Tab-separated table of C-alpha atoms in Angstrom:
chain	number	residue	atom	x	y	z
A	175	UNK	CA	-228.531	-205.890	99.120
A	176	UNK	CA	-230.219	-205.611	95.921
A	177	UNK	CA	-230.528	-209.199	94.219
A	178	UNK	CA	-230.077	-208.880	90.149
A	179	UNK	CA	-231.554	-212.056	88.386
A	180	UNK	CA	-232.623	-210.647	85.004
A	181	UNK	CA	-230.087	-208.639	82.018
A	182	UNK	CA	-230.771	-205.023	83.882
A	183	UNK	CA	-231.596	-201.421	82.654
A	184	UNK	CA	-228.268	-199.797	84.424
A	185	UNK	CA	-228.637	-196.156	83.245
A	186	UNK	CA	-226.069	-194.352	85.098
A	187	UNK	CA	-225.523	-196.673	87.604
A	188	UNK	CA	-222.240	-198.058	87.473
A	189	UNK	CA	-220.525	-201.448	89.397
A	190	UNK	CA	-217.061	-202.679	90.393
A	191	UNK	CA	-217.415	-206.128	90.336
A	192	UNK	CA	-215.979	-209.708	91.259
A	193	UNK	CA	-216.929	-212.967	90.071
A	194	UNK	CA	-217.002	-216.604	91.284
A	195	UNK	CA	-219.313	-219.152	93.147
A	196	UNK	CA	-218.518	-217.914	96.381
A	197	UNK	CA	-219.509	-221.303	97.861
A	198	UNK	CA	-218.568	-221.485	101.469
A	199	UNK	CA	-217.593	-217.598	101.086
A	200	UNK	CA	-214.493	-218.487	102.998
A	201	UNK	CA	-211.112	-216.746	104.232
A	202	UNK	CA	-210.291	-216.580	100.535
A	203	UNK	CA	-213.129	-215.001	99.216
A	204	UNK	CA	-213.588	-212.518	102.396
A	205	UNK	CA	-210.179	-211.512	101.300
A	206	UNK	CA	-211.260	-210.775	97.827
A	207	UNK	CA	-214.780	-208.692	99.273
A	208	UNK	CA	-212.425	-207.071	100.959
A	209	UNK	CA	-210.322	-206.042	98.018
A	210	UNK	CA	-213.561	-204.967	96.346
A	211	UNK	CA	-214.825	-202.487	99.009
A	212	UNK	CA	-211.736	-201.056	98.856
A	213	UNK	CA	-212.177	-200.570	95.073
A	214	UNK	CA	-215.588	-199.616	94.935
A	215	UNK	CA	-215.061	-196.876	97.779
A	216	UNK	CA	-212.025	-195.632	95.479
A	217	UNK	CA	-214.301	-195.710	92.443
A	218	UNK	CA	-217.139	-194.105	93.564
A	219	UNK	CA	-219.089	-197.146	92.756
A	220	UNK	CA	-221.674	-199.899	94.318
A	221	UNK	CA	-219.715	-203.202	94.638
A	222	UNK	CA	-221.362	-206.427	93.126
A	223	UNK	CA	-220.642	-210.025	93.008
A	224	UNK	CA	-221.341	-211.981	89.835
A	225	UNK	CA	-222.086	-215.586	90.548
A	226	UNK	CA	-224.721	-218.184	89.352
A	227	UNK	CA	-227.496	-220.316	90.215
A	228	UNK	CA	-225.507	-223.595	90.022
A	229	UNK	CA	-222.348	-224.892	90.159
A	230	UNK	CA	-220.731	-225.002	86.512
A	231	UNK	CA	-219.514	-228.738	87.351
A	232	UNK	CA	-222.644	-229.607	88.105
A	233	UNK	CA	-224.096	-228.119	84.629
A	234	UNK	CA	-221.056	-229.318	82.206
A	235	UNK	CA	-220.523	-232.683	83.966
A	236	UNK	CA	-223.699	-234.059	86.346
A	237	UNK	CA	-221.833	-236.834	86.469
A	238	UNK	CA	-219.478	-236.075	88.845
A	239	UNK	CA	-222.015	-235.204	91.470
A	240	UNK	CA	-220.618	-232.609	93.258
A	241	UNK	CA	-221.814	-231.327	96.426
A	242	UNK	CA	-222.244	-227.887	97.647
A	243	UNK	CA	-220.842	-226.589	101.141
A	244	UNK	CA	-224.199	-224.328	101.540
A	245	UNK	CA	-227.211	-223.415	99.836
A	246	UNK	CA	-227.537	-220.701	97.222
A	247	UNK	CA	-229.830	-218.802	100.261
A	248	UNK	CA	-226.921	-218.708	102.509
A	249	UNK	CA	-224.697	-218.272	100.088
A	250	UNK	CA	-226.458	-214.452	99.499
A	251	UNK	CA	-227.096	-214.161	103.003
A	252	UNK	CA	-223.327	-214.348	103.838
A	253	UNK	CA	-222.531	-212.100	100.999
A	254	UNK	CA	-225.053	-209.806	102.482
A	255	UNK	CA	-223.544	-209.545	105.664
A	256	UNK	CA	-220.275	-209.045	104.414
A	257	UNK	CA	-221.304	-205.738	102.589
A	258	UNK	CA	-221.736	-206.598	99.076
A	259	UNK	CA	-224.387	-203.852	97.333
A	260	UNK	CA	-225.507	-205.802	94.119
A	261	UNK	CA	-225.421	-209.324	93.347
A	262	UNK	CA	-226.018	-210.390	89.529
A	263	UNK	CA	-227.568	-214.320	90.070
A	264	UNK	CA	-226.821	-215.718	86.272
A	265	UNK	CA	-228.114	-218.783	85.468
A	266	UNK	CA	-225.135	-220.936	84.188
A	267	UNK	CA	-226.395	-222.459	81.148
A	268	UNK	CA	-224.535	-224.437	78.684
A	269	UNK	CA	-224.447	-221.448	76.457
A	270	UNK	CA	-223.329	-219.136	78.935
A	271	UNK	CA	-220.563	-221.530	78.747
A	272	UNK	CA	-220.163	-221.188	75.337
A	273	UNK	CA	-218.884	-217.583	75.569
A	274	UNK	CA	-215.445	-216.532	75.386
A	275	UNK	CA	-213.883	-214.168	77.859
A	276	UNK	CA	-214.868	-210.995	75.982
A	277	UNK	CA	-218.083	-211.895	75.083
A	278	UNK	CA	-218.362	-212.512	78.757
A	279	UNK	CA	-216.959	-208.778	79.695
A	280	UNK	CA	-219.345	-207.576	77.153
A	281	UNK	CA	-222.738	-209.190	78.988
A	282	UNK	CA	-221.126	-207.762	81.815
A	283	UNK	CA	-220.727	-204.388	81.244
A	284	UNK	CA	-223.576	-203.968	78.299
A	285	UNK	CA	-226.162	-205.328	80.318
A	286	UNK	CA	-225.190	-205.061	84.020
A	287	UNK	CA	-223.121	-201.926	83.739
A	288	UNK	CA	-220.034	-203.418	85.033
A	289	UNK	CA	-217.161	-200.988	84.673
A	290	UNK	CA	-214.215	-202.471	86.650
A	291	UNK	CA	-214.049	-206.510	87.089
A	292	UNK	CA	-211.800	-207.617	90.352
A	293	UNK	CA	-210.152	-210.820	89.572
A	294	UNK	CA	-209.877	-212.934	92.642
A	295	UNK	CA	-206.262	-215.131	92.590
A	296	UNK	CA	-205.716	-217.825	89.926
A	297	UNK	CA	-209.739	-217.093	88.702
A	298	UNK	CA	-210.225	-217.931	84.979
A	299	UNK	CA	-213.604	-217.708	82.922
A	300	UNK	CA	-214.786	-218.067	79.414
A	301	UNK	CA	-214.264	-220.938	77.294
A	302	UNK	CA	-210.688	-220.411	75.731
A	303	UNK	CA	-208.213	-222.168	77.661
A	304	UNK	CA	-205.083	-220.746	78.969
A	305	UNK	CA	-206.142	-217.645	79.532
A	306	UNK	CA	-204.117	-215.422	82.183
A	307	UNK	CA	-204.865	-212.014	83.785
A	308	UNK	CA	-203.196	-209.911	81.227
A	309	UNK	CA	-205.337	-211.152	78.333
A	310	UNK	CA	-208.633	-210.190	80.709
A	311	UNK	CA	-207.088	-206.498	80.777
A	312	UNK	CA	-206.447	-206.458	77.227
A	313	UNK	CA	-210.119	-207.709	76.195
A	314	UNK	CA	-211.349	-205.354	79.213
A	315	UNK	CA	-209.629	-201.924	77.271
A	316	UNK	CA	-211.039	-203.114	74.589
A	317	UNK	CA	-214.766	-203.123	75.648
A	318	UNK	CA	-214.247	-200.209	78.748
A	319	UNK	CA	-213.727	-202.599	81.519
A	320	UNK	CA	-211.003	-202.200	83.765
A	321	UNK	CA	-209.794	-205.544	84.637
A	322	UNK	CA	-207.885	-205.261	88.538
A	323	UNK	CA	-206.235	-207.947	90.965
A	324	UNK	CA	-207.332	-208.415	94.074
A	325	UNK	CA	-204.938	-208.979	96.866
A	326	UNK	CA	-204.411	-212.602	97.376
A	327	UNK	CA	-205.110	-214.292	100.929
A	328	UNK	CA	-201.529	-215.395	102.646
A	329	UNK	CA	-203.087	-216.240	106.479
A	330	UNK	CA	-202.517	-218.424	108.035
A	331	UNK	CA	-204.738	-220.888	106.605
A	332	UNK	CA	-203.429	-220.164	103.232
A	333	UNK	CA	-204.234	-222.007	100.588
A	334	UNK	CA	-207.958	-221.897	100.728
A	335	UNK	CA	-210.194	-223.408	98.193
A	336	UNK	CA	-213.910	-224.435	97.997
A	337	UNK	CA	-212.492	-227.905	97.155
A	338	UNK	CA	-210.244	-228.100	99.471
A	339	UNK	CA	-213.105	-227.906	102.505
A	340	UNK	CA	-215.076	-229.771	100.897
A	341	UNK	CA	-212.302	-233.007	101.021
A	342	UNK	CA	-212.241	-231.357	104.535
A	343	UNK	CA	-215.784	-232.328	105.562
A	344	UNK	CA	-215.948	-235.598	103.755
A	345	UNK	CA	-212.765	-236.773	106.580
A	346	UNK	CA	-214.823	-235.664	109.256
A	347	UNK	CA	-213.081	-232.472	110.040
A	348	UNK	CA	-215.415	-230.168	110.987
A	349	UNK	CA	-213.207	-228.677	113.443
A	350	UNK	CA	-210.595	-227.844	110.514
A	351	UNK	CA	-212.873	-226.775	108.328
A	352	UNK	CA	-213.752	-223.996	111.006
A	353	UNK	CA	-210.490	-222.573	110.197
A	354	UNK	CA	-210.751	-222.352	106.608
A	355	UNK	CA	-214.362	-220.916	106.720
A	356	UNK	CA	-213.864	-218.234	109.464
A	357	UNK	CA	-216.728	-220.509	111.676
A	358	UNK	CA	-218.355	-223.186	112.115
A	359	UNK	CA	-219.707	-225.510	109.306
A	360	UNK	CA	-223.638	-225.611	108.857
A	361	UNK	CA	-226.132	-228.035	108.106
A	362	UNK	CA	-230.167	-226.325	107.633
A	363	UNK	CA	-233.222	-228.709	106.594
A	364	UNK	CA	-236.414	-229.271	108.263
A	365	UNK	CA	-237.499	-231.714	111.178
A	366	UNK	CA	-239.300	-234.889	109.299
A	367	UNK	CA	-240.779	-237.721	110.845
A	368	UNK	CA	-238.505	-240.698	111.062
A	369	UNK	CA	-238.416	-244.032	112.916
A	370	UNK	CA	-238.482	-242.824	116.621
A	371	UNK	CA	-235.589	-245.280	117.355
A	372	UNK	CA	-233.964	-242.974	119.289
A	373	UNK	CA	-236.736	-241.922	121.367
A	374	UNK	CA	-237.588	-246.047	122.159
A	375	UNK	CA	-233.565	-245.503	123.587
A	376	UNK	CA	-233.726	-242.589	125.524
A	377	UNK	CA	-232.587	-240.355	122.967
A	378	UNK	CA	-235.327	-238.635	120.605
A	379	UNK	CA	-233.606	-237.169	117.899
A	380	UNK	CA	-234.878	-234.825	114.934
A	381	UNK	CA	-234.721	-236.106	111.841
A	382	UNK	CA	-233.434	-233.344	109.233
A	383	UNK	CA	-234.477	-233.539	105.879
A	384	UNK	CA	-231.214	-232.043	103.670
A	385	UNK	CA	-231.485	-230.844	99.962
A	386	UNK	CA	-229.367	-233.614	97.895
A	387	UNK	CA	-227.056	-230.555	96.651
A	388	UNK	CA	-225.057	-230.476	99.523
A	389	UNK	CA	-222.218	-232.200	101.071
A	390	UNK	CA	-222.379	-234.316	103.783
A	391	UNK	CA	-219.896	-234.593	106.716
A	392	UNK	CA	-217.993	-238.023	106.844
A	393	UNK	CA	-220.370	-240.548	108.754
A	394	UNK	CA	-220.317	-240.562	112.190
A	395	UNK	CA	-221.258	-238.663	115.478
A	396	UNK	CA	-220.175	-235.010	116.153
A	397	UNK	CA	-220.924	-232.109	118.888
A	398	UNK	CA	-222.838	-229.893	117.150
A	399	UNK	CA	-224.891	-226.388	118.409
A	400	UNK	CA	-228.144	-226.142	117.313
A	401	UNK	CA	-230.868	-223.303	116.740
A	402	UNK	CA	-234.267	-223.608	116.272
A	403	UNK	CA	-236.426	-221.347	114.461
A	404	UNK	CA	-237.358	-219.104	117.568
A	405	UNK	CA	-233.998	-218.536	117.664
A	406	UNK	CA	-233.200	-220.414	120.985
A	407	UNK	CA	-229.895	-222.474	121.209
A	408	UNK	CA	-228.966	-225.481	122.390
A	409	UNK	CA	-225.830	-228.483	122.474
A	410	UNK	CA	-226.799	-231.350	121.065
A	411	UNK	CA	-225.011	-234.917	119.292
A	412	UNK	CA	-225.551	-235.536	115.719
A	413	UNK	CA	-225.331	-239.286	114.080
A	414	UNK	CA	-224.601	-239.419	110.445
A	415	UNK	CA	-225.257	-242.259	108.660
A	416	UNK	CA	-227.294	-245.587	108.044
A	417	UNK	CA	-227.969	-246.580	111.532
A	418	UNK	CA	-226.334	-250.275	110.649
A	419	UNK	CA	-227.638	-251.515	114.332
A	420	UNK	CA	-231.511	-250.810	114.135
A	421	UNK	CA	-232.036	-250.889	110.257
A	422	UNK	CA	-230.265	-253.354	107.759
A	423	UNK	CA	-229.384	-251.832	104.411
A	424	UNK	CA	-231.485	-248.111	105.667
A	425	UNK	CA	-230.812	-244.936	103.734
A	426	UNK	CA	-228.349	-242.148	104.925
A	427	UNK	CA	-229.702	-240.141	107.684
A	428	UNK	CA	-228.873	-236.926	109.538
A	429	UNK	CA	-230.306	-236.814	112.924
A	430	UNK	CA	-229.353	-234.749	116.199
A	431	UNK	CA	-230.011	-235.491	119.841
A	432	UNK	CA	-230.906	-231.974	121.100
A	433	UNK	CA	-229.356	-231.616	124.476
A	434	UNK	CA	-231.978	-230.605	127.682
A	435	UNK	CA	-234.936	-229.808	124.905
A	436	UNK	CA	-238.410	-231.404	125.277
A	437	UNK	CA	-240.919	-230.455	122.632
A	438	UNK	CA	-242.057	-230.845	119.136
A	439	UNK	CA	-240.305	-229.745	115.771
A	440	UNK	CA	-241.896	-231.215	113.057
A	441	UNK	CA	-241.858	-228.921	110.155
A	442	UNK	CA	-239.171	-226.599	111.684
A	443	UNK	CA	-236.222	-225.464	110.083
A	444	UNK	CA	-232.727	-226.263	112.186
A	445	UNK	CA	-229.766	-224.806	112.464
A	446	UNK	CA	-227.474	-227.357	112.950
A	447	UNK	CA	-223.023	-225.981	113.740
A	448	UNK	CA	-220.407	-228.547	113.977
A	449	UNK	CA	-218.055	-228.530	116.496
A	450	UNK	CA	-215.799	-231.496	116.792
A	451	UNK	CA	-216.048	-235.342	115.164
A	452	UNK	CA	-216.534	-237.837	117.793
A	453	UNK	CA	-216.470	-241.209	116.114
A	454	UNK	CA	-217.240	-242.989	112.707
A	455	UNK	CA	-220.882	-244.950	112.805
A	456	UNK	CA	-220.487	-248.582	113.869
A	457	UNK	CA	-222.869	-251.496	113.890
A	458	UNK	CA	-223.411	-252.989	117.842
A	459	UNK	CA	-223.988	-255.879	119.211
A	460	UNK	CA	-227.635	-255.165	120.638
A	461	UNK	CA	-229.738	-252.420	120.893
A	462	UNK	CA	-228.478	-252.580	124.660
A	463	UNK	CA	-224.559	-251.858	123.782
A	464	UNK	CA	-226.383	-249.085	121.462
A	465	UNK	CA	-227.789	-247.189	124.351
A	466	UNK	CA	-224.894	-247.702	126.751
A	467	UNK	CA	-222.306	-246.193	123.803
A	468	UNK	CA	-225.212	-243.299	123.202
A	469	UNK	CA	-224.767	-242.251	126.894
A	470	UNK	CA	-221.156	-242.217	125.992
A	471	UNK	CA	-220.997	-240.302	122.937
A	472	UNK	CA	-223.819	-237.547	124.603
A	473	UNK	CA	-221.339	-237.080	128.045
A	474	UNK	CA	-218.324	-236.547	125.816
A	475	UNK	CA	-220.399	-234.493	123.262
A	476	UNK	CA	-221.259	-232.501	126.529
A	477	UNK	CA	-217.952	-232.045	127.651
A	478	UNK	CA	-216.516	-230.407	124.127
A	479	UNK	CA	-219.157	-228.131	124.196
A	480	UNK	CA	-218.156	-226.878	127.720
């Protein structure tokens, strides 16, 4: 998959295109890759996604802190996966925001040599409000760029949104948001050294340092599968949260308690799938109680993961 960060000498290569963030690249926007395969084979084209660096919300209104369901790296790895020839990686920039839907068509085909734009269902871009479809096909004849529909997803799990998994997560429910994504919800960040609380216990955990971008799920423990960077796999019990029994007033934490595995990660990058919420974090009694509800939560952590 070629990866397009810069305006780009096209020639005579033409793309059908789609836009959006693509963040999660869920059973939504697999329908609309879909759709543009289908169009690009038709076309006699390479198929390209048009997305951007960083969230617009996150641009226009820091304030609201958003958080991201997966990095921008596995964001283009999915998309790579899934077929896509070209992606164009804009920066969004306040005055990319500034530009009005045919000024937008115009970057688009002028400098990217987009000839046919997909629109994925209910999408809207540029700056003028209330915008539909039919005013992106009129701007598109006006410049040379056809302007199509993609088909909409109606599964099972339909409505789909980016949003809507991300409410998902922060209720805990990884197993739901399985559905919606097509598998399981990740988590990837490197072992650091943390407290060794767990290890004192009888339960060593790796400590995962997470980029701030993205979303955390609700806090508590869950089953989760994790792979290491050899690639070997394993079960395992993650704890999310502030550890309100050892540490008084401590910083969030992600940590997992990786099942049958005896060896050092420091520095390694995890994989780490959810499978199932077990239980919200709770402060104990003693340290005691702590490790007799640990044994708990790793059996029944054991048994979901067969």
């Amino acid at each position: 998959m070629e990866i397009i960060r810069q305006k780009h000498t096209v020639g005579d290569d033409r793309l059908t295109a789609t836009i959006g963030m693509f963040d999660g690249v869920h059973l939504g926007h697999q329908t609309l890759l879909a759709s543009l395969h289908e169009e690009s084979a038709k076309r006699g084209t390479r198929s390209a996604v048009v997305t951007f660096a960083q969230h617009p919300q996150r641009v226009l209104r820091p304030e609201c802190g958003l958080k991201m369901v997966m990095t921008i790296e596995n964001r283009l790895n999915l998309l790579d996966e899934m077929g896509v020839d070209v992606v164009i990686l804009l920066d969004f920039t306040p005055e990319l925001a500034r530009l009005d839907s045919s000024a937008f068509l115009k970057l688009l085909k002028e400098d990217y040599g987009v000839d046919t734009l997909m629109m994925g269902f209910n999408h809207r871009f540029g700056c003028v409000k209330g915008e539909y479809f039919e005013d992106y096909v009129a701007h598109g004849k006006q410049i040379g760029v056809d302007v199509v529909r993609a088909n909409e997803y109606q599964g099972e799990f339909s409505p789909v949104s980016s949003s809507l998994i991300r409410k998902i997560l922060e209720e805990g429910r990884v197993d739901l948001a399985k559905n919606y994504l097509s598998r399981p919800f990740e988590l990837e960040g490197v072992v650091v050294h943390g407290f060794k609380n767990g290890r004192k216990l009888g339960y060593p955990t790796a400590n995962i340092d997470i980029t701030s971008e993205l979303i955390l799920p609700h806090k508590g423990v869950y089953a989760v599968n994790v792979e290491l960077e050899d690639g070997s796999k394993y079960g395992g019990m993650a704890n999310i949260g502030v550890r309100p029994t050892v540490i008084k007033g401590g910083n969030q934490t992600f940590e997992v308690n990786i099942f049958d595995f005896d060896g050092d990660l420091y520095g390694q990058m995890l994989k780490v799938k959810f499978v199932k919420f077990m239980r919200s974090e709770m402060k104990m009694g003693s340290l005691d109680e702590l490790k007799q509800q640990l044994a708990l939560d790793a059996q029944a952590c054991r048994k979901v993961l067969g």
